[in-house]
mmCIF file of C-alpha atoms in Angstrom:
data_model
loop_
_atom_site.group_PDB
_atom_site.id
_atom_site.type_symbol
_atom_site.label_atom_id
_atom_site.label_comp_id
_atom_site.label_asym_id
_atom_site.label_seq_id
_atom_site.Cartn_x
_atom_site.Cartn_y
_atom_site.Cartn_z
ATOM 1 C CA MET A 1 22.712 -46.890 45.942
ATOM 2 C CA THR A 2 22.383 -43.131 45.766
ATOM 3 C CA ASP A 3 20.358 -43.460 42.547
ATOM 4 C CA ALA A 4 18.062 -45.957 44.245
ATOM 5 C CA ALA A 5 17.499 -43.548 47.133
ATOM 6 C CA SER A 6 16.742 -40.703 44.726
ATOM 7 C CA TRP A 7 13.605 -42.465 43.445
ATOM 8 C CA SER A 8 12.594 -44.044 46.741
ATOM 9 C CA VAL A 9 12.489 -40.833 48.802
ATOM 10 C CA PRO A 10 9.676 -39.193 46.753
ATOM 11 C CA MET A 11 7.745 -42.464 47.072
ATOM 12 C CA ILE A 12 8.096 -42.675 50.842
ATOM 13 C CA MET A 13 7.266 -38.971 51.201
ATOM 14 C CA PHE A 14 4.055 -39.548 49.274
ATOM 15 C CA SER A 15 3.348 -42.567 51.476
ATOM 16 C CA MET A 16 3.869 -40.488 54.622
ATOM 17 C CA GLY A 17 1.348 -38.006 53.290
ATOM 18 C CA THR A 18 -1.170 -40.845 53.068
ATOM 19 C CA MET A 19 -0.605 -41.573 56.770
ATOM 20 C CA LEU A 20 -1.601 -38.116 58.002
ATOM 21 C CA ASN A 21 -5.085 -37.858 59.456
ATOM 22 C CA ILE A 22 -6.134 -34.222 59.152
ATOM 23 C CA ARG A 23 -9.172 -34.730 61.404
ATOM 24 C CA GLN A 24 -6.988 -36.172 64.144
ATOM 25 C CA PHE A 25 -4.573 -33.263 63.788
ATOM 26 C CA ILE A 26 -7.447 -30.810 64.237
ATOM 27 C CA ASP A 27 -8.749 -32.652 67.307
ATOM 28 C CA GLU A 28 -5.248 -32.785 68.837
ATOM 29 C CA TRP A 29 -4.186 -29.277 67.822
ATOM 30 C CA ARG A 30 -2.666 -28.619 71.243
ATOM 31 C CA THR A 31 -0.391 -31.623 70.840
ATOM 32 C CA VAL A 32 0.582 -30.599 67.314
ATOM 33 C CA LEU A 33 1.415 -27.056 68.421
ATOM 34 C CA THR A 34 3.442 -28.340 71.386
ATOM 35 C CA ALA A 35 5.451 -30.650 69.116
ATOM 36 C CA TRP A 36 6.131 -27.775 66.735
ATOM 37 C CA LEU A 37 7.257 -25.584 69.642
ATOM 38 C CA GLY A 38 9.790 -28.278 70.534
ATOM 39 C CA ILE A 39 11.050 -28.243 66.962
ATOM 40 C CA ALA A 40 11.226 -24.438 66.991
ATOM 41 C CA ALA A 41 13.238 -24.546 70.226
ATOM 42 C CA VAL A 42 15.844 -26.800 68.601
ATOM 43 C CA ILE A 43 15.999 -24.647 65.472
ATOM 44 C CA ILE A 44 16.535 -21.518 67.585
ATOM 45 C CA LEU A 45 19.097 -22.817 70.093
ATOM 46 C CA VAL A 46 21.206 -25.361 68.200
ATOM 47 C CA PRO A 47 22.823 -22.718 65.912
ATOM 48 C CA VAL A 48 24.827 -21.548 68.954
ATOM 49 C CA LEU A 49 27.114 -24.487 68.057
ATOM 50 C CA ILE A 50 28.026 -23.020 64.650
ATOM 51 C CA PRO A 51 31.264 -21.370 65.922
ATOM 52 C CA PHE A 52 32.363 -24.715 67.365
ATOM 53 C CA ILE A 53 31.337 -27.386 64.839
ATOM 54 C CA GLY A 54 30.639 -25.367 61.691
ATOM 55 C CA LYS A 55 27.612 -23.985 59.855
ATOM 56 C CA ALA A 56 27.293 -26.884 57.388
ATOM 57 C CA THR A 57 27.248 -29.507 60.151
ATOM 58 C CA VAL A 58 24.633 -27.632 62.172
ATOM 59 C CA LEU A 59 22.351 -26.940 59.201
ATOM 60 C CA ALA A 60 22.607 -30.537 58.008
ATOM 61 C CA SER A 61 21.783 -31.894 61.460
ATOM 62 C CA ILE A 62 18.864 -29.715 62.616
ATOM 63 C CA PRO A 63 16.203 -31.302 60.319
ATOM 64 C CA VAL A 64 17.507 -34.736 61.265
ATOM 65 C CA ILE A 65 17.065 -34.039 64.980
ATOM 66 C CA ASN A 66 13.615 -32.647 64.197
ATOM 67 C CA GLY A 67 12.636 -36.123 63.034
ATOM 68 C CA ALA A 68 11.801 -38.245 59.979
ATOM 69 C CA LEU A 69 14.147 -40.459 57.969
ATOM 70 C CA PRO A 70 13.385 -38.625 54.696
ATOM 71 C CA ALA A 71 14.689 -35.415 56.285
ATOM 72 C CA THR A 72 17.933 -37.295 56.931
ATOM 73 C CA THR A 73 18.086 -38.391 53.297
ATOM 74 C CA ILE A 74 17.377 -34.895 51.972
ATOM 75 C CA MET A 75 20.123 -33.302 54.068
ATOM 76 C CA THR A 76 22.579 -36.125 53.341
ATOM 77 C CA GLN A 77 22.065 -35.799 49.580
ATOM 78 C CA ALA A 78 22.330 -32.001 49.738
ATOM 79 C CA ALA A 79 25.579 -32.198 51.697
ATOM 80 C CA MET A 80 27.059 -34.823 49.367
ATOM 81 C CA GLU A 81 26.200 -32.749 46.292
ATOM 82 C CA LYS A 82 28.202 -29.842 47.720
ATOM 83 C CA GLY A 83 31.143 -31.996 48.773
ATOM 84 C CA LEU A 84 30.430 -31.680 52.506
ATOM 85 C CA THR A 85 31.185 -35.317 53.312
ATOM 86 C CA LEU A 86 31.565 -34.868 57.071
ATOM 87 C CA ALA A 87 28.334 -32.899 57.287
ATOM 88 C CA ALA A 88 26.620 -35.632 55.289
ATOM 89 C CA ALA A 89 27.972 -38.301 57.609
ATOM 90 C CA GLU A 90 26.907 -36.228 60.612
ATOM 91 C CA ALA A 91 23.361 -36.155 59.281
ATOM 92 C CA GLY A 92 23.374 -39.811 58.296
ATOM 93 C CA SER A 93 24.661 -40.999 61.670
ATOM 94 C CA LYS A 94 21.685 -39.605 63.555
ATOM 95 C CA LYS A 95 18.860 -41.477 61.844
ATOM 96 C CA THR A 96 19.792 -44.915 60.711
ATOM 97 C CA GLU A 97 15.716 -45.702 61.967
ATOM 98 C CA LYS A 98 -10.578 -39.882 66.366
ATOM 99 C CA ALA A 99 -11.732 -41.933 63.414
ATOM 100 C CA GLU A 100 -13.209 -39.869 60.625
ATOM 101 C CA GLN A 101 -16.780 -40.363 61.720
ATOM 102 C CA THR A 102 -17.737 -36.764 60.988
ATOM 103 C CA GLU A 103 -17.306 -37.140 57.222
ATOM 104 C CA LYS A 104 -20.348 -36.776 55.012
ATOM 105 C CA LYS A 105 -21.994 -40.122 54.477
ATOM 106 C CA SER A 106 -22.714 -39.256 50.864
ATOM 107 C CA PHE A 107 -19.011 -39.030 50.043
ATOM 108 C CA VAL A 108 -17.862 -42.502 49.019
ATOM 109 C CA LYS A 109 -14.117 -42.937 48.771
ATOM 110 C CA LEU A 110 -12.768 -45.002 45.900
ATOM 111 C CA ALA A 111 -10.130 -46.587 48.115
ATOM 112 C CA GLU A 112 -12.816 -47.836 50.494
ATOM 113 C CA LYS A 113 -15.387 -48.874 47.890
ATOM 114 C CA TYR A 114 -12.881 -50.803 45.774
ATOM 115 C CA ASP A 115 -10.538 -51.840 48.573
ATOM 116 C CA LYS A 116 -10.066 -55.374 47.223
ATOM 117 C CA TYR A 117 -8.481 -54.030 44.039
ATOM 118 C CA TYR A 118 -5.724 -52.173 45.895
ATOM 119 C CA GLY A 119 -3.191 -54.961 45.854
ATOM 120 C CA THR A 120 0.599 -54.748 45.822
ATOM 121 C CA ASN A 121 0.897 -53.905 42.107
ATOM 122 C CA VAL A 122 -1.779 -51.194 42.200
ATOM 123 C CA CYS A 123 -0.305 -49.638 45.356
ATOM 124 C CA ILE A 124 3.233 -49.517 43.952
ATOM 125 C CA PHE A 125 1.933 -48.065 40.672
ATOM 126 C CA LEU A 126 -0.071 -45.324 42.411
ATOM 127 C CA THR A 127 2.822 -44.510 44.738
ATOM 128 C CA ALA A 128 5.300 -44.287 41.873
ATOM 129 C CA PHE A 129 2.875 -42.273 39.727
ATOM 130 C CA PHE A 130 2.052 -39.638 42.333
ATOM 131 C CA ALA A 131 5.691 -39.466 43.464
ATOM 132 C CA PHE A 132 6.673 -38.788 39.850
ATOM 133 C CA VAL A 133 3.968 -36.117 39.553
ATOM 134 C CA GLY A 134 5.200 -34.512 42.777
ATOM 135 C CA TYR A 135 8.820 -34.583 41.618
ATOM 136 C CA LYS A 136 8.022 -32.956 38.263
ATOM 137 C CA LEU A 137 5.705 -30.408 39.876
ATOM 138 C CA SER A 138 8.455 -29.437 42.318
ATOM 139 C CA GLU A 139 10.717 -28.563 39.382
ATOM 140 C CA ILE A 140 8.026 -26.257 37.997
ATOM 141 C CA ILE A 141 7.148 -24.427 41.221
ATOM 142 C CA HIS A 142 10.711 -24.566 42.634
ATOM 143 C CA VAL A 143 9.728 -26.156 45.945
ATOM 144 C CA ASN A 144 11.605 -29.146 47.384
ATOM 145 C CA TYR A 145 10.124 -32.357 45.984
ATOM 146 C CA SER A 146 9.711 -33.897 49.438
ATOM 147 C CA ILE A 147 7.296 -31.152 50.461
ATOM 148 C CA VAL A 148 5.284 -31.446 47.242
ATOM 149 C CA CYS A 149 5.035 -35.251 47.458
ATOM 150 C CA LEU A 150 3.951 -35.057 51.097
ATOM 151 C CA VAL A 151 1.186 -32.565 50.275
ATOM 152 C CA ILE A 152 -0.017 -34.621 47.299
ATOM 153 C CA GLY A 153 -0.196 -37.675 49.558
ATOM 154 C CA VAL A 154 -2.387 -35.797 52.041
ATOM 155 C CA ILE A 155 -4.692 -34.504 49.283
ATOM 156 C CA VAL A 156 -5.274 -37.730 47.346
ATOM 157 C CA THR A 157 -5.842 -39.654 50.583
ATOM 158 C CA ALA A 158 -8.386 -37.085 51.776
ATOM 159 C CA LEU A 159 -10.133 -37.412 48.407
ATOM 160 C CA GLY A 160 -10.207 -41.186 48.788
ATOM 161 C CA ILE A 161 -8.193 -41.905 45.650
ATOM 162 C CA VAL A 162 -5.602 -43.967 47.509
ATOM 163 C CA PRO A 163 -5.828 -45.923 50.794
ATOM 164 C CA LYS A 164 -4.264 -44.697 54.010
ATOM 165 C CA ASP A 165 -0.640 -45.726 54.510
ATOM 166 C CA ILE A 166 -0.463 -47.003 50.955
ATOM 167 C CA LEU A 167 2.939 -48.706 51.260
ATOM 168 C CA GLU A 168 1.753 -50.691 54.277
ATOM 169 C CA LYS A 169 -1.402 -51.579 52.359
ATOM 170 C CA GLY A 170 0.720 -52.876 49.492
ATOM 171 C CA LYS A 171 3.166 -54.695 51.822
ATOM 172 C CA LEU A 172 6.001 -52.551 50.476
ATOM 173 C CA LYS A 173 6.985 -50.310 53.383
ATOM 174 C CA GLY A 174 9.876 -52.465 54.596
ATOM 175 C CA PHE A 175 11.444 -52.656 51.143
ATOM 176 C CA ILE A 176 11.134 -48.920 50.405
ATOM 177 C CA ASN A 177 12.500 -48.001 53.854
ATOM 178 C CA MET A 178 15.488 -50.230 53.193
ATOM 179 C CA VAL A 179 16.137 -48.520 49.861
ATOM 180 C CA VAL A 180 15.891 -45.059 51.473
ATOM 181 C CA PHE A 181 18.794 -45.958 53.733
ATOM 182 C CA ALA A 182 20.885 -46.346 50.576
ATOM 183 C CA ALA A 183 21.302 -42.571 50.537
ATOM 184 C CA VAL A 184 22.996 -42.650 53.931
ATOM 185 C CA ILE A 185 25.536 -45.388 53.188
ATOM 186 C CA PRO A 186 27.560 -43.496 50.520
ATOM 187 C CA SER A 187 28.077 -40.578 52.908
ATOM 188 C CA LEU A 188 29.729 -42.925 55.397
ATOM 189 C CA ALA A 189 31.767 -44.734 52.733
ATOM 190 C CA SER A 190 33.622 -41.547 51.794
ATOM 191 C CA ILE A 191 35.073 -40.837 55.235
ATOM 192 C CA SER A 192 37.810 -42.537 57.256
ATOM 193 C CA LEU A 193 37.550 -44.101 60.697
ATOM 194 C CA THR A 194 39.320 -41.064 62.133
ATOM 195 C CA ASP A 195 36.742 -38.750 60.580
ATOM 196 C CA LEU A 196 33.945 -40.920 61.966
ATOM 197 C CA ILE A 197 35.415 -40.789 65.469
ATOM 198 C CA SER A 198 35.728 -37.013 65.173
ATOM 199 C CA LEU A 199 31.942 -36.835 64.716
ATOM 200 C CA ILE A 200 31.287 -38.162 68.212
ATOM 201 C CA VAL A 201 31.719 -34.800 69.915
ATOM 202 C CA PRO A 202 29.517 -32.861 67.419
ATOM 203 C CA VAL A 203 26.776 -35.504 67.640
ATOM 204 C CA VAL A 204 26.800 -35.471 71.451
ATOM 205 C CA ALA A 205 26.877 -31.668 71.486
ATOM 206 C CA MET A 206 23.944 -31.420 69.058
ATOM 207 C CA PHE A 207 21.748 -33.716 71.107
ATOM 208 C CA ALA A 208 22.783 -32.124 74.409
ATOM 209 C CA VAL A 209 21.845 -28.656 73.183
ATOM 210 C CA SER A 210 18.615 -30.032 71.706
ATOM 211 C CA ILE A 211 17.644 -31.516 75.076
ATOM 212 C CA VAL A 212 18.380 -28.198 76.771
ATOM 213 C CA ALA A 213 16.311 -26.374 74.139
ATOM 214 C CA VAL A 214 13.265 -28.601 74.699
ATOM 215 C CA PHE A 215 13.731 -28.366 78.481
ATOM 216 C CA ILE A 216 13.785 -24.564 78.391
ATOM 217 C CA MET A 217 10.745 -24.390 76.106
ATOM 218 C CA MET A 218 8.626 -26.879 78.058
ATOM 219 C CA LYS A 219 9.845 -26.491 81.637
ATOM 220 C CA ILE A 220 10.995 -22.878 82.052
ATOM 221 C CA LEU A 221 9.089 -20.977 79.389
ATOM 222 C CA PRO A 222 5.273 -21.281 79.336
ATOM 223 C CA GLY A 223 5.220 -23.595 76.302
ATOM 224 C CA TRP A 224 3.783 -26.389 78.465
ATOM 225 C CA LYS A 225 0.592 -24.413 79.107
ATOM 226 C CA ILE A 226 -0.718 -25.264 75.638
ATOM 227 C CA ILE A 227 -1.073 -28.916 76.572
ATOM 228 C CA GLY A 228 -1.550 -28.311 80.313
ATOM 229 C CA SER A 229 1.188 -30.538 81.779
ATOM 230 C CA LYS A 230 4.941 -29.979 82.003
ATOM 231 C CA PRO A 231 5.917 -33.689 81.922
ATOM 232 C CA LEU A 232 3.557 -34.413 79.021
ATOM 233 C CA ALA A 233 4.721 -31.302 77.134
ATOM 234 C CA PHE A 234 8.346 -32.382 77.650
ATOM 235 C CA GLY A 235 7.508 -35.847 76.265
ATOM 236 C CA VAL A 236 5.709 -34.419 73.230
ATOM 237 C CA GLY A 237 8.631 -32.055 72.641
ATOM 238 C CA PHE A 238 10.918 -35.082 72.517
ATOM 239 C CA CYS A 239 8.788 -36.809 69.870
ATOM 240 C CA GLN A 240 10.938 -35.126 67.225
ATOM 241 C CA MET A 241 13.932 -37.254 68.239
ATOM 242 C CA LEU A 242 11.933 -40.460 67.889
ATOM 243 C CA GLY A 243 9.215 -39.935 65.302
ATOM 244 C CA PHE A 244 6.325 -42.205 64.372
ATOM 245 C CA PRO A 245 5.969 -45.211 64.790
ATOM 246 C CA THR A 246 8.592 -45.210 67.568
ATOM 247 C CA THR A 247 6.408 -42.918 69.667
ATOM 248 C CA TYR A 248 3.565 -45.434 69.376
ATOM 249 C CA LEU A 249 5.746 -48.357 70.447
ATOM 250 C CA ILE A 250 7.229 -46.496 73.406
ATOM 251 C CA SER A 251 3.900 -45.179 74.685
ATOM 252 C CA ASN A 252 2.436 -48.682 74.410
ATOM 253 C CA GLU A 253 5.304 -50.218 76.391
ATOM 254 C CA VAL A 254 5.242 -47.498 79.069
ATOM 255 C CA CYS A 255 1.485 -47.793 79.602
ATOM 256 C CA ASN A 256 1.691 -51.583 79.884
ATOM 257 C CA ALA A 257 4.626 -51.371 82.314
ATOM 258 C CA VAL A 258 3.202 -48.656 84.578
ATOM 259 C CA GLY A 259 -0.454 -49.716 84.634
ATOM 260 C CA GLU A 260 -1.127 -52.357 87.265
ATOM 261 C CA THR A 261 -4.632 -53.239 86.140
ATOM 262 C CA GLU A 262 -6.347 -53.396 82.770
ATOM 263 C CA GLU A 263 -8.351 -50.295 83.679
ATOM 264 C CA GLU A 264 -5.215 -48.329 84.560
ATOM 265 C CA ARG A 265 -3.474 -49.362 81.335
ATOM 266 C CA ALA A 266 -6.539 -48.396 79.298
ATOM 267 C CA TYR A 267 -6.701 -45.009 81.032
ATOM 268 C CA LEU A 268 -2.997 -44.308 80.487
ATOM 269 C CA MET A 269 -3.234 -45.265 76.824
ATOM 270 C CA SER A 270 -6.226 -42.983 76.311
ATOM 271 C CA LYS A 271 -4.285 -40.067 77.785
ATOM 272 C CA ILE A 272 -0.729 -40.651 76.572
ATOM 273 C CA MET A 273 -0.784 -42.662 73.354
ATOM 274 C CA PRO A 274 -2.880 -40.284 71.187
ATOM 275 C CA LYS A 275 -0.658 -37.355 72.116
ATOM 276 C CA LEU A 276 2.648 -39.124 71.523
ATOM 277 C CA VAL A 277 1.440 -40.698 68.278
ATOM 278 C CA VAL A 278 0.133 -37.371 66.959
ATOM 279 C CA GLY A 279 3.290 -35.663 68.234
ATOM 280 C CA GLY A 280 5.431 -38.117 66.284
ATOM 281 C CA LEU A 281 3.406 -37.572 63.111
ATOM 282 C CA ALA A 282 3.455 -33.791 63.613
ATOM 283 C CA CYS A 283 7.241 -33.938 63.527
ATOM 284 C CA LEU A 284 7.046 -34.842 59.836
ATOM 285 C CA VAL A 285 7.227 -31.065 59.492
ATOM 286 C CA SER A 286 10.975 -31.705 59.695
ATOM 287 C CA VAL A 287 10.717 -32.487 55.982
ATOM 288 C CA LEU A 288 9.689 -28.871 55.416
ATOM 289 C CA VAL A 289 12.635 -27.738 57.551
ATOM 290 C CA ALA A 290 14.953 -29.922 55.460
ATOM 291 C CA GLY A 291 13.500 -28.494 52.253
ATOM 292 C CA VAL A 292 14.305 -24.977 53.479
ATOM 293 C CA MET A 293 17.761 -25.704 54.902
ATOM 294 C CA ALA A 294 19.132 -27.928 52.118
ATOM 295 C CA PRO A 295 19.743 -24.969 49.750
ATOM 296 C CA MET A 296 21.472 -23.094 52.592
ATOM 297 C CA LEU A 297 24.345 -25.585 52.869
#
């Protein structure tokens, strides 16, 4: 299962790169910056737990709290490689889950022009090919493969070589996500029930300190001023613990539950959904955090 995860993670990282809309990120730069401040708050405050639960556990868990399943896989694999089974289980237990109208009209994207040819086989081939290129390139430039694959995904999508969200386009996302979880299972198989129970306190402590960190950054410190609202800033700061597409589903449910009329629901969605969706996508930066922290274990 670990071998299966080793080839699936570069593929899903490339796919995540194809999901990122650079134009939307630029338009919602306040949301992106607020989400990153929430991540920074966790990175700064959570290490206070090192004397109590250990350096390896804290370092393995921070990128996982910051969001993104691939970050969980990266930290789990890094911990397993160094024999830190409890740290690996700690990481694995936390994550077992404007349109581009301003583009030049003269620039025709291949993925749009020949959309009908991007079937399941073509999508899986392109994903595997670019993931392989990213993996090999990472060995040359000595940068974590997840970061390289993510960047390649952003670039080739912007150039129009591949369609957006290529795994969804090829009807493969569910299968690849399932395979990615294979990296988490071995970390749990190597520990006893007693060890698993002993992780309860560290997990609770990590999330409690993370909540306090986001609260301080968005409610006490002036971090909320970037986005202009303390409650909204607090919600965006929490996007790291949910990630996309969970942030989309939650914002949709909240708007439908709170809005009493169709106009109210439409207004709430126009104000809340874009920020929470972009905030969830912005938290993919946790992959970069994982790439930095994995060698530190």
